[in-house]
Amino acid sequence: MTTKHEAPRLDLPWDQVAPGGVVTAVGNSETYVTGTWRTMRPVRDEVQCTQCLTCWIMCPDAAITVVDGKVGPYDYVHCKGCGVCAERCPVNIRQPHSFTGQMGKVIHMVPESDFENVNE
Amino acid sequence: MSQMLEIRWHGRAGQGVVTAGESLGEAAMHKGLYFQAFPEYGAERMGAPIKAYTRLSDDTIEIHAPILEPDLVVVVNPNLIGIVDLTEGIKPEGTLIVNTQQTPAEIRQRLGFSGGTVWTVDATGIAMAELKRDIPSTLLLGVVVRAAEGLVDLEAVVGATRESLGGKLRPEVVEANVRALQRAHSECVQG
Amino acid sequence: MVASKYMPLDGANAVSQAMRQINPDVVAAYPITPQTAVVQNFSQYVADGIVNTEFIPVESEHAAMSACIGASAAGARVMTATAANGLALMWEMLYIASGMRLPIVLTVVNRALSSPLNIHCDHSDGMGARDSGWLQFYAESGQEAYDNTIKSLKIAEHKDLLLPVMSCQDGFITGHGVERVGILPDEAVREFVGSYDPEHYLLDTDHPVTMGAWDFTDYYFEHKRQQSEAINNSMPVILEVCEEYERLSERPQPILDCYGMDDAELAVIVLSSTAGTARSVARRLRAQGAKVGVLKPRLYRPFPAQQIVDCIKNCKAVAVLDRAISFGAPQGMGPLYTDVTSALFVAGISGLPIVNYIYGLGGRDTTPPMIESAFADLRVIADSGDRGDLVRYLGLRA
């Protein structure tokens, strides 16, 4: 992910912090990496997905991207692994899931320990 | 030391006692005086005995406490005699104004008040004649003006009464109040 | 200087007159005795189109202060009023307003806190909020309540401060008592308070900001230290605004009202309306030759500690009158007493006999004879050198 925002400084002394805690650098929550909080990772079966975009709507962290009207790559830098997308996926798959081989919904939650790189 | 006149009012809730005290203060203010007007807040309900206080002074009034030794006591409702200690703390040279058909001498005897001055007036009679209701408080201001001569004049009290009632009542009712006030001013007797 | 017009007003109405003249953008309020008249009169001005204020009737005081915070963060000039349990219900939001550095002006018509249920005057409500990061004025009369309201707004909104201000007066005693009150011309008040032009506000869409954001263990401490510094450093601005208002109104606006303190041997320190009663007693005693004085802090937060010490350090005995109990403090002393004694301690003064009187709780009348008895006690203390009881009571049935 590219970002034009500066991360908030965590080293300011008390007489230099913004009065009232006002944050003037808007959008800098993007600089706050929350992907490391994740213990379970949502994995989507791209073939069986019907592109209803329910997961994109429900994601509380805007970590599901949409490219050309279709679900794109998950933003694992910010995804906290809350599982809302998997919980709210309305599509029951007909074939075993492409990643887990299990039946169920299009999105499966997989232990993070199964992956080598937390960001990909 | 500044000159201060302290007045205590006795009446029953709903008789316009508080309004009368405020009107007097307002009249005094228009003559360049300072004033305070405040009731004693009890469990108020229509008909309950109430006390209210008015202070008039030619200087800023600093004290914020009930009046313990009034110069003047106004008894709006005569049936409080025997129920409330009407002369409590009144200065020996103080003045008592009572709404009653009785004479000052009779009132002195009933209240055991030998000092100062007593004024009486049949304010209820005047109110019933002019206003058709027993709301005698404001017209007692006419007597206060005579008793506290020189402090506030009748004209100022009439003006303040017109101002305070003008917003709430019809013009003919306001004028009836003014007429009643003027009658009380001329019909009261001293003794 | 401009001439005031004199009106017969109760203290609550005097405040609503000030609010009418200020014409704030937003007022969100909930009625509670004895504050009701403030909001009732003001909402009439709104209904009559005399002011342009957006009046938000809410379902509680918690909601009132919440709406005020939202409106102030959005960039509006905001005022409200409450009393007693209403202020207590605002508690959580008081700290949020001050922590966000929102210059809201809150009129408090002081009233006892239940229970037992009581609607009359004491200072339990305001004193309970003394550590909430709000500046606090206490008024002796309807006139002072009017003047303090206008000054409070200008102080609150000063760019170096951005601190909410509580402007207090005594419930019923001045709140419902009608007095002669001098009202400045509307134009003079509007010119005095000027326009509110915040640097950061939520409706400034060209410069979007986040307010009230999460402050972790890594930041909260610094923000609180900074907030404390803002209050610690607020005195010059407060004095400047008071002086400016004094020039405008030709009414003295000291933060500390001193009577007879130049040579007083015996002094009483007391807030609000009872200060007037105490002063009237002191005048009489001085006319009889007694060297007595009365000290009334008009400003309680920030506490004018050094100024008070300078006033009383040469006295032979001092009484601090508190209209509230700081429950659980040593011997149940009052908050003003703890502040005065800590100021003396910090100044290194330890030999001055100083006693505390709790008075007037739940609207108990405080009369001249009670003040006289306090001065008489002080005489005994000064002459004998024996301080006697630390915490005493005026007007309590024994």
XYZ file of C-alpha atoms in Angstrom:
709
model
C 0.000 0.000 0.000
C 1.201 3.485 -0.769
C 0.507 6.241 1.702
C 0.768 10.005 1.520
C 0.137 10.358 5.232
C 2.629 10.872 7.989
C 2.451 8.672 11.007
C 1.761 10.509 14.275
C 4.902 11.204 16.248
C 5.174 9.292 19.447
C 8.116 11.219 20.842
C 6.682 14.698 21.446
C 7.186 16.224 24.915
C 4.103 17.415 26.831
C 4.431 21.056 25.848
C 4.461 20.225 22.146
C 1.526 17.853 21.851
C -1.596 19.227 20.148
C -3.930 20.983 22.630
C -7.063 18.973 23.274
C -5.600 15.997 21.404
C -6.727 17.421 18.063
C -5.370 15.379 15.171
C -4.739 17.678 12.220
C -2.995 15.100 10.005
C -6.119 13.431 8.685
C -6.170 9.865 7.392
C -3.092 8.881 9.345
C -4.795 5.832 10.795
C -3.488 4.206 7.592
C -0.024 4.465 9.126
C -1.179 2.417 12.072
C -0.325 -1.212 11.265
C -2.999 -3.469 12.729
C -2.339 -6.570 10.600
C 0.018 -7.867 13.267
C -2.940 -8.283 15.643
C -4.268 -11.106 13.450
C -4.380 -14.692 14.700
C -6.854 -15.956 12.066
C -6.651 -14.908 8.410
C -9.637 -14.720 6.048
C -8.997 -16.593 2.781
C -11.428 -16.261 -0.133
C -12.167 -18.929 -2.785
C -11.856 -16.629 -5.805
C -13.498 -19.067 -8.221
C -16.633 -19.783 -6.222
C -17.081 -16.143 -5.045
C -20.222 -14.545 -6.593
C -18.859 -10.972 -6.132
C -21.802 -9.872 -3.994
C -19.358 -7.523 -2.142
C -20.995 -8.185 1.235
C -17.543 -8.734 2.764
C -16.348 -5.388 1.392
C -19.327 -3.633 2.954
C -18.977 -5.371 6.301
C -15.207 -5.066 6.820
C -14.751 -2.610 9.739
C -11.196 -1.761 8.715
C -11.614 -1.176 4.956
C -9.114 -3.984 4.495
C -10.952 -5.582 1.577
C -10.134 -3.838 -1.675
C -12.328 -3.657 -4.743
C -10.829 -3.463 -8.228
C -13.046 -2.892 -11.268
C -16.174 -3.769 -9.292
C -14.736 -7.047 -8.077
C -13.156 -8.113 -4.806
C -9.422 -7.562 -5.028
C -6.560 -8.522 -2.724
C -7.125 -8.363 1.020
C -5.097 -5.673 2.783
C -3.319 -7.892 5.282
C -1.347 -4.896 6.614
C -4.541 -3.656 8.222
C -6.804 -6.741 8.460
C -7.132 -7.606 12.184
C -8.604 -11.007 11.447
C -11.883 -10.223 13.141
C -13.745 -12.698 10.936
C -16.741 -10.488 10.180
C -16.270 -11.085 6.428
C -16.310 -14.874 6.847
C -19.232 -14.719 9.257
C -21.339 -12.562 6.950
C -20.444 -14.264 3.614
C -23.861 -15.411 2.305
C -22.618 -17.951 -0.300
C -22.462 -21.685 0.448
C -19.820 -23.273 -1.799
C -20.618 -26.391 -3.885
C -17.034 -27.628 -4.226
C -14.387 -27.962 -1.487
C -12.731 -24.606 -0.666
C -9.733 -23.892 -2.897
C -7.405 -23.318 0.087
C -8.731 -25.432 2.939
C -10.457 -28.213 1.010
C -13.394 -27.898 3.442
C -17.036 -27.153 2.602
C -18.781 -24.043 4.023
C -18.726 -20.402 2.882
C -16.555 -18.701 0.263
C -14.384 -17.126 2.992
C -12.631 -19.385 5.498
C -10.688 -18.313 8.573
C -7.264 -19.983 8.615
C -4.744 -19.898 11.494
C -2.117 -17.224 10.830
C 0.607 -19.699 11.789
C -0.052 -21.498 8.480
C 1.459 -18.519 6.614
C 5.038 -17.364 6.374
C 4.528 -13.658 5.596
C 2.051 -11.744 7.715
C 1.573 -9.072 5.034
C 0.919 -11.271 2.015
C -23.591 54.596 56.656
C -26.196 54.254 53.982
C -29.925 54.470 54.594
C -31.780 51.189 54.306
C -35.459 50.356 54.694
C -36.274 46.710 55.351
C -39.793 45.433 54.767
C -41.276 42.053 55.583
C -44.487 40.901 53.939
C -46.909 38.360 55.367
C -49.574 36.849 53.199
C -50.830 33.663 51.670
C -49.422 32.098 48.525
C -51.397 33.234 45.489
C -52.204 36.718 46.795
C -49.527 38.502 44.781
C -47.306 39.138 47.793
C -44.043 38.444 45.951
C -45.101 40.558 42.985
C -45.973 43.475 45.274
C -42.508 43.390 46.838
C -40.903 43.334 43.410
C -43.071 46.197 42.166
C -42.042 48.291 45.155
C -38.389 47.527 44.455
C -38.809 48.410 40.819
C -40.476 51.715 41.721
C -37.603 52.488 44.071
C -35.091 51.587 41.364
C -36.656 54.121 39.019
C -36.057 56.721 41.731
C -32.350 55.806 41.682
C -32.396 53.470 44.694
C -31.003 49.970 45.076
C -33.310 47.165 46.108
C -33.683 43.483 46.837
C -36.945 41.538 46.673
C -37.113 37.872 47.538
C -39.559 35.464 49.107
C -38.879 32.912 51.767
C -39.134 29.620 49.943
C -41.075 27.033 51.843
C -43.234 24.204 50.632
C -45.363 26.565 48.588
C -48.940 25.865 47.736
C -51.923 28.115 47.216
C -53.110 29.502 50.528
C -50.051 28.612 52.598
C -48.707 31.397 54.824
C -45.681 32.970 53.152
C -43.142 35.633 53.934
C -41.423 37.913 51.461
C -38.789 40.580 51.915
C -37.964 43.897 50.284
C -34.892 46.000 51.002
C -34.546 49.557 49.707
C -31.330 51.513 50.021
C -29.508 54.511 48.629
C -26.356 52.382 48.294
C -25.442 48.906 47.058
C -27.111 46.247 49.212
C -24.510 43.713 50.298
C -26.400 41.638 52.819
C -27.926 38.437 51.460
C -29.984 37.100 54.314
C -33.609 37.250 55.464
C -34.675 40.421 57.266
C -34.593 39.764 60.996
C -35.428 43.256 62.268
C -37.784 44.904 59.792
C -38.564 48.605 59.746
C -41.911 47.846 58.203
C -44.196 44.823 58.272
C -47.064 44.478 55.825
C -49.829 42.038 56.701
C -51.666 41.214 53.504
C -53.986 38.665 55.007
C -55.615 39.572 58.358
C -56.483 35.981 59.182
C -52.774 35.335 59.796
C -53.166 37.108 63.129
C -52.692 34.489 65.799
C -51.199 31.989 63.330
C -47.929 33.699 62.459
C -45.783 35.903 64.711
C -46.358 39.060 62.686
C -44.402 41.472 64.875
C -41.362 39.212 65.313
C -38.183 41.280 65.385
C -39.928 44.491 64.300
C -37.979 47.579 65.364
C -39.512 49.415 68.367
C -40.065 52.472 66.182
C -41.189 50.268 63.290
C -44.343 50.463 61.220
C -47.082 47.899 60.845
C -49.494 47.959 57.906
C -52.487 45.657 58.144
C -55.213 44.847 55.659
C -58.249 44.909 57.930
C -61.571 46.596 58.602
C -60.456 47.184 62.170
C -58.884 50.362 63.509
C -55.195 50.762 64.316
C -56.071 50.770 68.023
C -57.861 47.424 67.724
C -54.931 45.950 65.794
C -52.449 47.229 68.373
C -54.421 45.500 71.046
C -54.766 42.211 69.148
C -51.065 42.094 68.313
C -49.818 43.598 71.546
C -47.841 46.133 69.544
C -47.350 49.397 71.366
C -44.413 50.895 69.474
C -44.035 52.821 66.259
C -46.955 53.336 63.923
C -49.876 51.222 62.768
C -51.720 51.792 59.501
C -54.877 49.957 58.564
C -56.862 49.813 55.372
C -59.678 47.606 54.119
C -57.634 46.404 51.174
C -59.771 43.319 50.681
C -62.909 45.498 50.530
C -61.280 47.776 47.952
C -59.985 44.802 45.949
C -63.401 43.160 45.892
C -65.004 46.437 44.781
C -62.469 47.337 42.104
C -61.013 43.962 41.019
C -63.829 41.571 42.024
C -61.121 39.326 43.524
C -59.342 39.113 46.867
C -55.883 40.070 45.628
C -54.974 42.928 47.933
C -51.144 42.864 47.765
C -50.371 45.448 45.121
C -52.811 47.985 46.438
C -51.121 47.841 49.836
C -48.208 49.505 48.078
C -50.322 52.650 48.224
C -50.123 52.444 52.020
C -46.422 51.607 52.035
C -45.821 54.787 50.067
C -47.608 56.844 52.718
C -45.983 55.057 55.634
C -42.457 55.330 54.218
C -42.888 58.914 53.189
C -40.286 60.436 50.922
C -38.646 57.161 49.917
C -40.845 56.295 46.958
C -43.795 58.297 45.705
C -47.214 57.152 44.579
C -46.495 58.057 40.977
C -43.475 55.724 40.822
C -45.442 52.852 42.357
C -48.301 53.410 39.921
C -45.780 53.378 37.074
C -44.128 50.175 38.308
C -47.516 48.514 38.789
C -48.563 49.436 35.254
C -45.264 48.000 34.009
C -45.392 44.736 35.945
C -49.086 44.035 35.278
C -49.207 45.533 31.788
C -47.627 42.521 30.148
C -49.998 40.016 31.727
C -53.410 41.673 32.083
C -55.948 43.549 29.963
C -55.646 47.371 30.082
C -58.930 47.844 31.994
C -57.773 45.350 34.641
C -54.447 47.155 34.958
C -56.280 50.456 35.432
C -58.584 48.882 38.025
C -55.441 47.841 39.933
C -54.092 51.376 39.700
C -57.424 52.789 40.906
C -57.433 50.354 43.849
C -53.884 51.342 44.713
C -54.801 55.027 44.710
C -57.857 54.344 46.880
C -55.774 52.422 49.417
C -53.323 55.319 49.449
C -56.035 57.804 50.366
C -58.286 55.601 52.540
C -55.716 54.156 54.939
C -55.719 55.396 58.521
C -52.894 55.832 60.975
C -52.934 55.256 64.677
C -16.807 53.090 29.191
C -20.511 52.770 28.415
C -23.460 53.424 30.692
C -25.524 50.525 31.968
C -29.278 50.471 31.942
C -30.765 49.384 35.244
C -33.357 46.649 35.321
C -35.118 44.774 38.112
C -33.826 41.243 37.534
C -33.389 38.074 39.492
C -29.945 36.508 39.192
C -31.104 33.819 36.795
C -32.704 36.379 34.521
C -29.558 38.520 34.676
C -27.665 35.580 33.194
C -30.243 35.001 30.472
C -29.918 38.705 29.586
C -26.156 38.223 29.207
C -26.787 35.150 27.050
C -29.247 37.132 24.919
C -26.634 39.806 24.339
C -23.915 37.264 23.573
C -26.268 35.477 21.166
C -24.382 32.147 21.150
C -24.630 29.774 18.194
C -25.889 26.844 20.235
C -27.505 26.356 23.635
C -28.355 22.808 24.695
C -29.931 22.614 28.120
C -32.225 20.731 30.441
C -34.243 22.491 33.152
C -33.558 22.013 36.847
C -34.462 24.200 39.819
C -33.080 26.779 40.528
C -31.488 27.127 37.095
C -34.809 26.829 35.236
C -35.385 30.551 34.771
C -32.075 30.937 32.925
C -33.055 28.478 30.227
C -36.748 29.325 30.249
C -36.084 32.999 29.578
C -33.442 32.243 27.015
C -35.617 29.767 25.127
C -38.255 32.511 24.981
C -35.704 34.749 23.250
C -35.073 31.935 20.788
C -38.804 31.420 20.176
C -39.320 35.155 19.700
C -36.481 35.361 17.215
C -34.545 37.828 19.381
C -31.445 35.636 19.137
C -30.219 33.391 16.317
C -29.251 30.589 18.647
C -29.938 26.962 17.787
C -31.658 25.806 20.969
C -31.451 22.061 21.555
C -33.937 20.730 24.115
C -32.438 17.481 25.349
C -33.517 14.607 27.576
C -30.947 15.028 30.336
C -27.997 17.096 31.495
C -25.661 14.382 30.259
C -27.163 14.881 26.821
C -27.051 18.670 27.255
C -23.309 18.726 27.837
C -22.801 16.065 25.143
C -24.628 18.246 22.613
C -22.626 21.267 23.761
C -19.396 19.348 23.228
C -20.456 18.261 19.748
C -21.522 21.774 18.811
C -18.371 23.342 20.224
C -16.158 20.823 18.416
C -18.069 21.649 15.245
C -16.978 25.264 15.691
C -19.937 26.892 17.432
C -19.996 29.356 20.336
C -21.809 27.361 22.997
C -23.419 28.097 26.358
C -25.593 26.162 28.785
C -26.772 26.162 32.385
C -27.520 23.682 35.128
C -27.530 23.064 38.882
C -26.971 20.400 41.505
C -27.848 16.902 40.351
C -27.903 18.172 36.785
C -24.252 19.142 37.119
C -23.575 15.770 38.699
C -25.157 14.061 35.713
C -22.890 16.106 33.427
C -19.864 14.821 35.315
C -18.462 12.512 32.662
C -18.911 15.114 29.960
C -17.328 17.943 31.987
C -13.975 16.214 31.751
C -14.474 15.547 28.048
C -15.237 19.221 27.377
C -12.165 20.409 29.257
C -9.936 17.637 27.913
C -10.893 18.553 24.360
C -10.202 22.202 25.249
C -13.675 23.330 24.204
C -14.493 26.861 25.482
C -18.050 26.196 26.646
C -19.578 28.547 29.228
C -21.794 26.881 31.810
C -23.889 28.812 34.308
C -24.336 26.928 37.548
C -27.028 28.150 39.917
C -25.605 26.459 42.996
C -27.846 24.004 44.800
C -27.368 21.215 47.320
C -26.868 17.675 46.101
C -29.372 15.080 47.207
C -29.806 13.020 49.310
C -31.740 13.956 51.411
C -33.643 15.754 48.684
C -33.086 19.495 48.830
C -33.368 22.177 46.162
C -31.804 25.081 48.054
C -28.428 26.693 47.920
C -25.112 25.277 48.834
C -21.883 24.764 46.924
C -21.694 20.958 46.903
C -22.393 20.860 43.182
C -19.781 23.369 42.033
C -17.177 22.169 44.522
C -17.628 18.606 43.319
C -16.621 19.807 39.864
C -13.666 21.898 41.010
C -11.116 19.405 39.705
C -12.786 18.873 36.336
C -10.595 21.271 34.384
C -13.184 24.050 34.213
C -12.414 27.555 35.422
C -14.867 28.675 38.104
C -16.288 32.061 39.023
C -18.582 32.525 42.026
C -20.919 35.545 42.090
C -22.090 37.516 45.107
C -25.083 39.126 43.403
C -27.179 39.099 40.254
C -24.972 41.918 39.012
C -21.832 39.833 39.430
C -23.527 36.848 37.822
C -24.283 38.994 34.770
C -20.770 40.442 34.625
C -19.079 37.069 35.219
C -21.063 35.445 32.412
C -19.802 37.923 29.847
C -16.208 37.788 31.088
C -16.326 33.986 31.214
C -17.068 33.736 27.523
C -14.169 35.953 26.531
C -11.791 34.165 28.885
C -12.889 30.715 27.708
C -12.436 31.517 24.034
C -9.055 33.239 24.414
C -6.650 31.543 22.009
C -4.071 30.870 24.714
C -6.633 29.230 26.987
C -9.464 27.371 25.244
C -10.794 26.320 28.630
C -14.430 25.852 29.588
C -15.727 28.138 32.326
C -18.325 27.582 35.025
C -20.006 30.767 36.186
C -21.722 30.106 39.517
C -24.198 31.987 41.651
C -26.239 31.071 44.713
C -29.515 29.306 44.014
C -32.610 31.179 45.254
C -30.592 33.725 47.271
C -29.415 35.558 44.157
C -30.841 33.200 41.509
C -34.445 33.992 42.471
C -33.855 37.240 44.366
C -34.739 40.358 42.384
C -32.230 43.177 42.497
C -31.217 46.242 40.569
C -28.911 44.960 37.843
C -26.993 47.139 35.413
C -27.134 45.829 31.862
C -24.658 47.045 29.263
C -25.898 48.039 25.816
C -26.258 44.997 23.529
C -23.736 46.394 21.072
C -21.129 46.935 23.775
C -21.409 43.311 24.890
C -21.213 41.991 21.340
C -18.180 44.109 20.646
C -16.564 43.026 23.901
C -16.943 39.296 23.269
C -16.199 39.633 19.543
C -16.618 36.699 17.209
C -15.502 33.174 17.946
C -12.940 32.045 15.444
C -11.525 28.638 16.431
C -8.324 27.429 14.819
C -9.554 23.841 14.506
C -13.180 22.780 14.187
C -14.954 19.802 12.700
C -17.051 21.699 10.149
C -13.926 23.226 8.595
C -14.052 20.811 5.656
C -11.086 22.441 3.954
C -8.928 21.499 6.917
C -10.348 18.243 8.242
C -9.338 17.211 11.738
C -10.025 14.432 14.200
C -11.197 15.390 17.695
C -11.633 13.295 20.786
C -9.359 10.594 19.399
C -8.020 7.647 21.366
C -5.086 8.695 23.545
C -3.055 5.692 24.570
C -0.701 5.290 27.493
C 1.873 6.949 25.263
C 0.018 10.273 24.960
C -2.705 10.855 27.579
C -0.243 11.919 30.283
C 1.310 14.600 28.066
C -2.097 16.001 27.122
C -3.165 16.199 30.775
C 0.112 17.884 31.765
C -0.460 20.395 28.985
C -4.076 20.988 30.067
C -2.882 21.636 33.605
C -0.286 24.081 32.314
C -2.968 25.961 30.371
C -4.964 26.453 33.584
C -1.835 27.274 35.613
C -0.941 29.966 33.086
C -4.442 31.354 32.620
C -4.222 34.078 35.273
C -2.743 36.838 33.063
C -5.509 36.366 30.507
C -8.185 36.307 33.208
C -6.822 39.524 34.733
C -6.577 41.174 31.334
C -10.208 40.346 30.475
C -11.392 41.442 33.932
C -9.578 44.773 33.559
C -10.976 45.290 30.086
C -14.484 44.582 31.344
C -13.953 46.863 34.317
C -13.026 49.712 31.985
C -16.097 48.993 29.869
C -18.633 48.651 32.675
C -17.025 50.899 35.319
C -17.794 48.179 37.825
C -14.818 46.764 39.763
C -13.928 43.224 38.599
C -11.303 41.943 41.019
C -10.618 38.220 41.138
C -10.237 38.764 44.859
C -12.616 41.168 46.534
C -10.911 42.591 49.637
C -12.655 44.588 52.332
C -10.604 45.963 55.204
C -7.756 43.592 54.453
C -5.054 46.286 54.526
C -4.963 46.261 58.315
C -7.357 43.455 59.264
C -6.412 41.422 62.316
C -9.397 39.112 61.932
C -10.548 37.995 58.520
C -13.315 35.898 57.012
C -12.860 34.234 53.625
C -16.111 33.298 51.932
C -17.571 32.849 48.438
C -20.706 34.199 46.783
C -23.709 35.869 48.383
C -22.640 35.301 51.989
C -19.572 37.454 51.297
C -21.942 40.417 51.070
C -23.571 39.548 54.369
C -20.126 39.151 55.954
C -18.965 42.489 54.538
C -22.029 44.309 55.861
C -21.225 42.898 59.310
C -17.548 43.840 58.946
C -18.488 47.404 58.035
C -20.482 47.697 61.233
C -17.697 46.186 63.342
C -15.095 48.453 61.763
C -17.285 51.458 62.547
C -16.960 50.313 66.172
C -13.184 50.159 65.828
C -12.640 46.435 65.229
C -9.915 45.621 62.695
C -11.824 43.046 60.695
C -11.831 42.181 57.025
C -13.618 40.056 54.459
C -11.975 38.328 51.538
C -14.143 37.034 48.720
C -12.499 35.057 45.910
C -14.607 35.773 42.839
C -12.407 33.363 40.940
C -12.020 29.923 42.488
C -10.378 27.980 39.646
C -7.582 28.677 39.005
C -7.195 29.251 42.728
C -5.566 32.653 43.393
C -3.330 31.109 46.045
C -0.521 33.654 46.284
C -2.923 36.599 46.200
C -4.911 35.127 49.099
C -1.757 34.422 51.097
C -0.571 37.998 50.559
C -3.925 39.255 51.848
C -4.123 37.210 55.044
C -0.519 36.586 56.062
C -0.469 39.465 58.554
C -3.813 38.589 60.161
C -3.970 37.303 63.727
C -6.798 34.835 63.069
C -8.671 33.780 59.954
C -11.941 31.940 59.358
C -12.693 30.175 56.083
C -16.403 29.674 55.456
C -17.370 26.684 53.343
C -20.828 26.010 51.927
C -19.854 22.395 51.248
C -18.192 19.531 53.070
C -15.292 17.675 51.563
C -16.454 14.355 52.974
C -13.630 12.338 54.422
C -11.181 15.228 54.416
C -9.569 15.743 57.849
C -12.418 16.359 60.315
C -14.805 16.941 57.417
C -13.352 20.297 56.454
C -14.550 22.179 53.408
C -12.857 22.517 50.022
C -12.112 26.253 50.277
C -10.383 25.633 53.604
C -8.177 22.895 52.182
C -7.195 25.211 49.320
C -6.427 28.181 51.574
C -4.432 26.106 54.057
C -2.461 24.395 51.309
C -1.670 27.823 49.851
C -0.386 28.946 53.261
C 1.686 25.798 53.631
C 3.220 26.206 50.190
C 4.054 29.821 51.065
C 5.801 28.593 54.224
C 3.342 30.228 56.622
C 2.521 27.962 59.515
C 1.848 30.168 62.540
C -1.437 31.740 61.453
C -4.441 30.368 63.372
C -7.033 29.502 60.732
C -10.329 27.761 61.356
C -13.068 26.410 59.146
C -16.801 27.051 59.389
C -19.253 24.934 57.469
C -22.395 27.021 56.869
C -25.597 27.254 54.884
C -25.912 23.653 53.707
C -29.203 22.977 51.951
C -30.111 26.669 51.945
C -29.838 27.211 55.711
C -30.014 30.978 56.197
C -26.729 32.602 57.103
C -27.534 35.730 59.078
C -25.460 38.667 60.349
C -25.490 37.324 63.937
C -23.813 34.129 62.703
C -21.049 36.128 61.019
C -20.705 38.218 64.186
C -20.251 35.027 66.191
C -17.468 33.928 63.828
C -15.666 37.251 64.271
C -16.151 36.950 68.040
C -14.591 33.472 67.933
C -11.663 34.868 65.944
C -11.147 37.557 68.575
C -10.881 34.884 71.246
C -8.508 32.806 69.119
C -6.302 35.810 68.370
C -6.172 36.918 71.997
C -5.629 33.488 73.534
C -3.407 32.038 70.837
C -5.455 28.858 71.126
C -6.947 27.812 67.808
C -9.494 25.478 69.362
C -11.728 23.403 67.114
C -10.544 23.217 63.530
C -13.934 22.632 61.909
C -16.956 24.497 63.270
C -20.508 25.043 62.099
C -22.643 28.163 61.655
C -26.399 27.902 62.057
C -26.367 24.208 62.926
C -28.763 23.050 65.647
C -26.707 21.744 68.522
